[in-house]
Tab-separated table of C-alpha atoms and ligand atoms in Angstrom:
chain	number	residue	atom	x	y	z
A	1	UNK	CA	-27.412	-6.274	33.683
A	2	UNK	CA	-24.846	-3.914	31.865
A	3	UNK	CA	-26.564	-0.681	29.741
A	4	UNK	CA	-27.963	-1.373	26.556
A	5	UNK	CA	-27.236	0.025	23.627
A	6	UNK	CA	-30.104	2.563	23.432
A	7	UNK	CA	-28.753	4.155	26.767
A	8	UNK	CA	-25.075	3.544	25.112
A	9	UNK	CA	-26.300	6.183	21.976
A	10	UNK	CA	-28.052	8.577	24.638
A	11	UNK	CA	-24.464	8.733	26.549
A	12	UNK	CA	-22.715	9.341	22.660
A	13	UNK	CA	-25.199	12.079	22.110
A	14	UNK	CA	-23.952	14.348	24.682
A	15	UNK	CA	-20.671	13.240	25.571
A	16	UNK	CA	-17.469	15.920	26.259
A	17	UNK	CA	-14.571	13.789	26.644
A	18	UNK	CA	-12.868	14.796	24.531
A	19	UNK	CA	-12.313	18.485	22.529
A	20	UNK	CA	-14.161	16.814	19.363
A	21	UNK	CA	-17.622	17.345	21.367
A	22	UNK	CA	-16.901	21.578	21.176
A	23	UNK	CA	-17.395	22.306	17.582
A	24	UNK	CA	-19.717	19.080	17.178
A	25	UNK	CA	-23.452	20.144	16.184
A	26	UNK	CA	-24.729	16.706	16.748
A	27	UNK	CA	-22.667	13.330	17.671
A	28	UNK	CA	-23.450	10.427	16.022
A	29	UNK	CA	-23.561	7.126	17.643
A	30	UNK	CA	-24.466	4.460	14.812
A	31	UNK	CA	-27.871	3.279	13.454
A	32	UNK	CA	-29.298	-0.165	12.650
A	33	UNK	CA	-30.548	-3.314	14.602
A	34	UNK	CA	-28.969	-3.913	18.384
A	35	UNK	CA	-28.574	-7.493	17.059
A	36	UNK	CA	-27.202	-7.555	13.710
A	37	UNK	CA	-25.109	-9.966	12.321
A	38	UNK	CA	-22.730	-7.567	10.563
A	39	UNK	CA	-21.250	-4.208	11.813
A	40	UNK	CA	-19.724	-1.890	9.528
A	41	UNK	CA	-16.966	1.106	11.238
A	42	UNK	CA	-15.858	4.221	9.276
A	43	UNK	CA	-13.658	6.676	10.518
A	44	UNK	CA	-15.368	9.926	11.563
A	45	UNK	CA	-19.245	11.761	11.159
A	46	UNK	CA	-18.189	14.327	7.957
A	47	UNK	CA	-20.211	17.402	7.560
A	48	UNK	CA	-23.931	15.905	7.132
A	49	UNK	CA	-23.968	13.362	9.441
A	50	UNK	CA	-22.778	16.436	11.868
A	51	UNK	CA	-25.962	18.094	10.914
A	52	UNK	CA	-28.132	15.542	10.920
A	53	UNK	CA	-26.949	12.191	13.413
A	54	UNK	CA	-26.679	10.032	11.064
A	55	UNK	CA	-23.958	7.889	9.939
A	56	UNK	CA	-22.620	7.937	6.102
A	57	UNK	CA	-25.555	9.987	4.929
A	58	UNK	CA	-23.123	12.236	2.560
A	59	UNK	CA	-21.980	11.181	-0.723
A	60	UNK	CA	-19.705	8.312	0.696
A	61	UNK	CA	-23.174	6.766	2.203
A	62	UNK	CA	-24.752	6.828	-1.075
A	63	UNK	CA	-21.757	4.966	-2.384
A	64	UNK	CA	-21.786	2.541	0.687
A	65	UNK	CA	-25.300	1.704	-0.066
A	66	UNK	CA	-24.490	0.717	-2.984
A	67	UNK	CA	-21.212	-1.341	-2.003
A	68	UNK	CA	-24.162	-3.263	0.134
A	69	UNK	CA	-26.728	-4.112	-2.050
A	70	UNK	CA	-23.286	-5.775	-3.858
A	71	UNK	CA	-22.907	-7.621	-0.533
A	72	UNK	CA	-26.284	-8.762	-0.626
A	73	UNK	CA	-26.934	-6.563	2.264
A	74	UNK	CA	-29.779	-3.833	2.788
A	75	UNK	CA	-28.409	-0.923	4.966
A	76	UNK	CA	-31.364	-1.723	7.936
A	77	UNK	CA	-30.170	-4.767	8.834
A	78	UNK	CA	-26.325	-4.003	9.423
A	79	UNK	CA	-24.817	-1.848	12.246
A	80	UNK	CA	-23.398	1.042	11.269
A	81	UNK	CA	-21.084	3.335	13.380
A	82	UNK	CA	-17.942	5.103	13.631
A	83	UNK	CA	-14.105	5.081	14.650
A	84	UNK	CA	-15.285	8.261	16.468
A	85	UNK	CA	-18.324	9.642	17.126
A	86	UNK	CA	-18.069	13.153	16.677
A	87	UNK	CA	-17.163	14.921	13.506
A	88	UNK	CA	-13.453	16.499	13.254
A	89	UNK	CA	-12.836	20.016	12.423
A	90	UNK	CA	-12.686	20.357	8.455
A	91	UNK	CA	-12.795	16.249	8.098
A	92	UNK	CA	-9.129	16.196	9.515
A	93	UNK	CA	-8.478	12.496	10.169
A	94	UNK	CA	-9.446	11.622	14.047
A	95	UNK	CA	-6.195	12.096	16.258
A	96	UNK	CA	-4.831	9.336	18.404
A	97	UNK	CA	-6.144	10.673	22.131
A	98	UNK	CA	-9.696	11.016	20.161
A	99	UNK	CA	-9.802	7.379	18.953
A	100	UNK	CA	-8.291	6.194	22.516
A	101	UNK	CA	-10.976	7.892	24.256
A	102	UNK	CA	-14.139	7.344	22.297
A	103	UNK	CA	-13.414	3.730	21.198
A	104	UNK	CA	-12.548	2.785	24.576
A	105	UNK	CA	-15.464	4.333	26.076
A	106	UNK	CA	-17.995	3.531	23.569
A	107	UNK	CA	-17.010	1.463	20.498
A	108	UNK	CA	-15.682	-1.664	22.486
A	109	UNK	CA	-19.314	-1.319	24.525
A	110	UNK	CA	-21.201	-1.716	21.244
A	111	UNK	CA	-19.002	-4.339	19.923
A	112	UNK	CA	-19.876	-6.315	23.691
A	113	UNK	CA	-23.398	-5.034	23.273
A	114	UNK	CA	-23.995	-6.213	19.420
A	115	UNK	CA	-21.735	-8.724	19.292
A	116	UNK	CA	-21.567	-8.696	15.397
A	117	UNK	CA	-20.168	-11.952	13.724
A	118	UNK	CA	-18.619	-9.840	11.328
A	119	UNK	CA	-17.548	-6.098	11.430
A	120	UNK	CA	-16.478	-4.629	8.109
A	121	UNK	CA	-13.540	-2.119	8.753
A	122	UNK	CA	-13.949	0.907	6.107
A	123	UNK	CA	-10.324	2.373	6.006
A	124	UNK	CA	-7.302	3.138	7.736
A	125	UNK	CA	-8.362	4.372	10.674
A	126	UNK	CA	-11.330	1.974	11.480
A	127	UNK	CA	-8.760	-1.002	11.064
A	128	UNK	CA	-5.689	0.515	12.972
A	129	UNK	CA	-8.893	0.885	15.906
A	130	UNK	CA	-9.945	-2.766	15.753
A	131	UNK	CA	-6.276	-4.460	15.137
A	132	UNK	CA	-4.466	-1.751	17.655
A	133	UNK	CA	-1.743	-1.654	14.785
A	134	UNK	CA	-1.187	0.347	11.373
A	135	UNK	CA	-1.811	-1.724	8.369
A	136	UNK	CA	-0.854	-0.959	4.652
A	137	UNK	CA	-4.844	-1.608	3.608
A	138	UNK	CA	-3.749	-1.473	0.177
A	139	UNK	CA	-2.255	-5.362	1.298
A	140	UNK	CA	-4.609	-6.232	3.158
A	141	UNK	CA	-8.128	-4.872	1.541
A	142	UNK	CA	-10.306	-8.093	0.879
A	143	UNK	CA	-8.866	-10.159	3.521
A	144	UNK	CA	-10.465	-11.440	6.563
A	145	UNK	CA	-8.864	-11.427	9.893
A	146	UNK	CA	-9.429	-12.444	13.299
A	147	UNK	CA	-8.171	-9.577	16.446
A	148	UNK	CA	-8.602	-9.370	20.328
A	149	UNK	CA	-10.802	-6.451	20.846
A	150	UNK	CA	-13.159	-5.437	23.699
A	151	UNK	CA	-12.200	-8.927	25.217
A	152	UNK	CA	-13.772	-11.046	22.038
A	153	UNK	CA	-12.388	-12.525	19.121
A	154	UNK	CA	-13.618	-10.257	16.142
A	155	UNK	CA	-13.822	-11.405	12.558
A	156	UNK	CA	-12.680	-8.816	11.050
A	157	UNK	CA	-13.198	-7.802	6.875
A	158	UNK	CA	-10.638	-5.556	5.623
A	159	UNK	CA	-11.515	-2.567	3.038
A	160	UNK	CA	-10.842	0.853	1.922
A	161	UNK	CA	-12.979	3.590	3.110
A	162	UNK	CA	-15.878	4.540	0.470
A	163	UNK	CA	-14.722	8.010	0.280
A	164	UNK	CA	-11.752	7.385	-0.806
A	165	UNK	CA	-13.903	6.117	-4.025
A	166	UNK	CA	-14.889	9.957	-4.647
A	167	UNK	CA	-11.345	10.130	-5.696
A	168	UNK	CA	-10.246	7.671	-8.036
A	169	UNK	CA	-12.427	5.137	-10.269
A	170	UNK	CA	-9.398	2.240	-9.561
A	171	UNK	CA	-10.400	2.340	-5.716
A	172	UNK	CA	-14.061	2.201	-6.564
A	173	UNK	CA	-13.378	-0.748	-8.317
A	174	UNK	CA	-11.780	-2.239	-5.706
A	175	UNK	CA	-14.331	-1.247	-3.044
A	176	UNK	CA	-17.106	-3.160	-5.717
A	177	UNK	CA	-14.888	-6.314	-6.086
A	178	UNK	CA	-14.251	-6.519	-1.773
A	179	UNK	CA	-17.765	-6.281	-1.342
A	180	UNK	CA	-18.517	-8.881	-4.182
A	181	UNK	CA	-16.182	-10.879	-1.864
A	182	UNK	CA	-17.775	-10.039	1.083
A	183	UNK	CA	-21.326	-11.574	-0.172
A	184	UNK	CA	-18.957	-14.825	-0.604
A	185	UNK	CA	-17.663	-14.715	2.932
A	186	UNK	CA	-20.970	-14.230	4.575
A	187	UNK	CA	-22.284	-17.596	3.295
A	188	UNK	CA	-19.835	-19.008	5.133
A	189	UNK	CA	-20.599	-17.317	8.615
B	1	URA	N1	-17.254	8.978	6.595
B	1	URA	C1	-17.174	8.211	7.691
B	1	URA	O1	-16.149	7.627	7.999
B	1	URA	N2	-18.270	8.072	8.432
B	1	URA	C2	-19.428	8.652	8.157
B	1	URA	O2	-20.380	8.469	8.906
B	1	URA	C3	-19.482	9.452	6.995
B	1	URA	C4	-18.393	9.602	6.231
């Protein structure tokens, strides 16, 4: 028997592998059912999921909530975690040694763990983790596709992160019409 994923987010909560864990004032290792069907990965805990452990519990959470009732989702039966699990001094974007260290240590465990049929990539960063590669997500946001990762085939939904929907009212579009397409795909999974 490997750990489970309740020991996995005791090992995330006071981890120091990398320098992210210094300024950190709480990590934050994901919430929702150990068995869901659907996992969705951000990029980093901002400012008050640092305070409080939670993931996307800021303004970009109230957003995502939103993007999943579109889905036909409610938030307590997905999986939600992130890229990596501690929050980045002033929201810089995670750096490469930070993602290589915390994904490979405790993202790939959760995806073995869960073993989500689908995992909704929010962003940049959460899809360069999962596909090991840099994609423009402006081509690619909607799409499905399938990647090696943790030693599974992952199905794999491409979108921008809901932040970036604080921003500008064309990407908030576009977040509403991916998840309107995501409600499609999951009928067929
Ligand atoms: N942005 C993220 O990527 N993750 C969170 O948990 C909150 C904001």
């Amino acid at each position: 028997m490997g750990i489970a994923t309740e020991d996995l987010e005791r090992r995330i909560k006071t981890c120091t592998l990398c320098r992210l864990h210094r300024l950190r004032k709480n990590a934050v290792p994901g919430e929702g059912p150990h068995d869901a069907r659907v996992m969705l990965l951000g990029e980093a805990p901002g400012r008050n999921e640092d305070l409080r452990g939670v993931p996307f519990c800021g303004a970009a959470g109230k957003f995502l909530d939103e993007l999943l009732g579109i889905a036909g989702l409610r938030r307590e039966e997905v999986y939600i975690t992130n890229t990596v699990k501690c929050r980045p001094p002033q929201n810089r974007a995670p750096l490469d040694d930070e993602i290589k260290i915390c994904t490979g240590k405790y993202l790939k465990k959760q995806v073995k763990l869960i073993k989500p049929e689908l995992i909704v990539a929010l962003g940049r960063i959460a899809a360069k983790a999962l596909l090991g590669k840099e994609i423009p997500i402006t081509a690619y946001h909607g799409k499905m596709v399938k990647a090696r990762f943790a030693g599974l085939t992952l199905s794999i939904f491409l979108t921008y992160h809901p932040a970036a929907a604080l921003y500008g009212a064309k990407t908030r579009l576009k977040l509403k019409e991916d998840f309107a397409k995501l409600a499609e795909v999951l009928k067929t999974i």
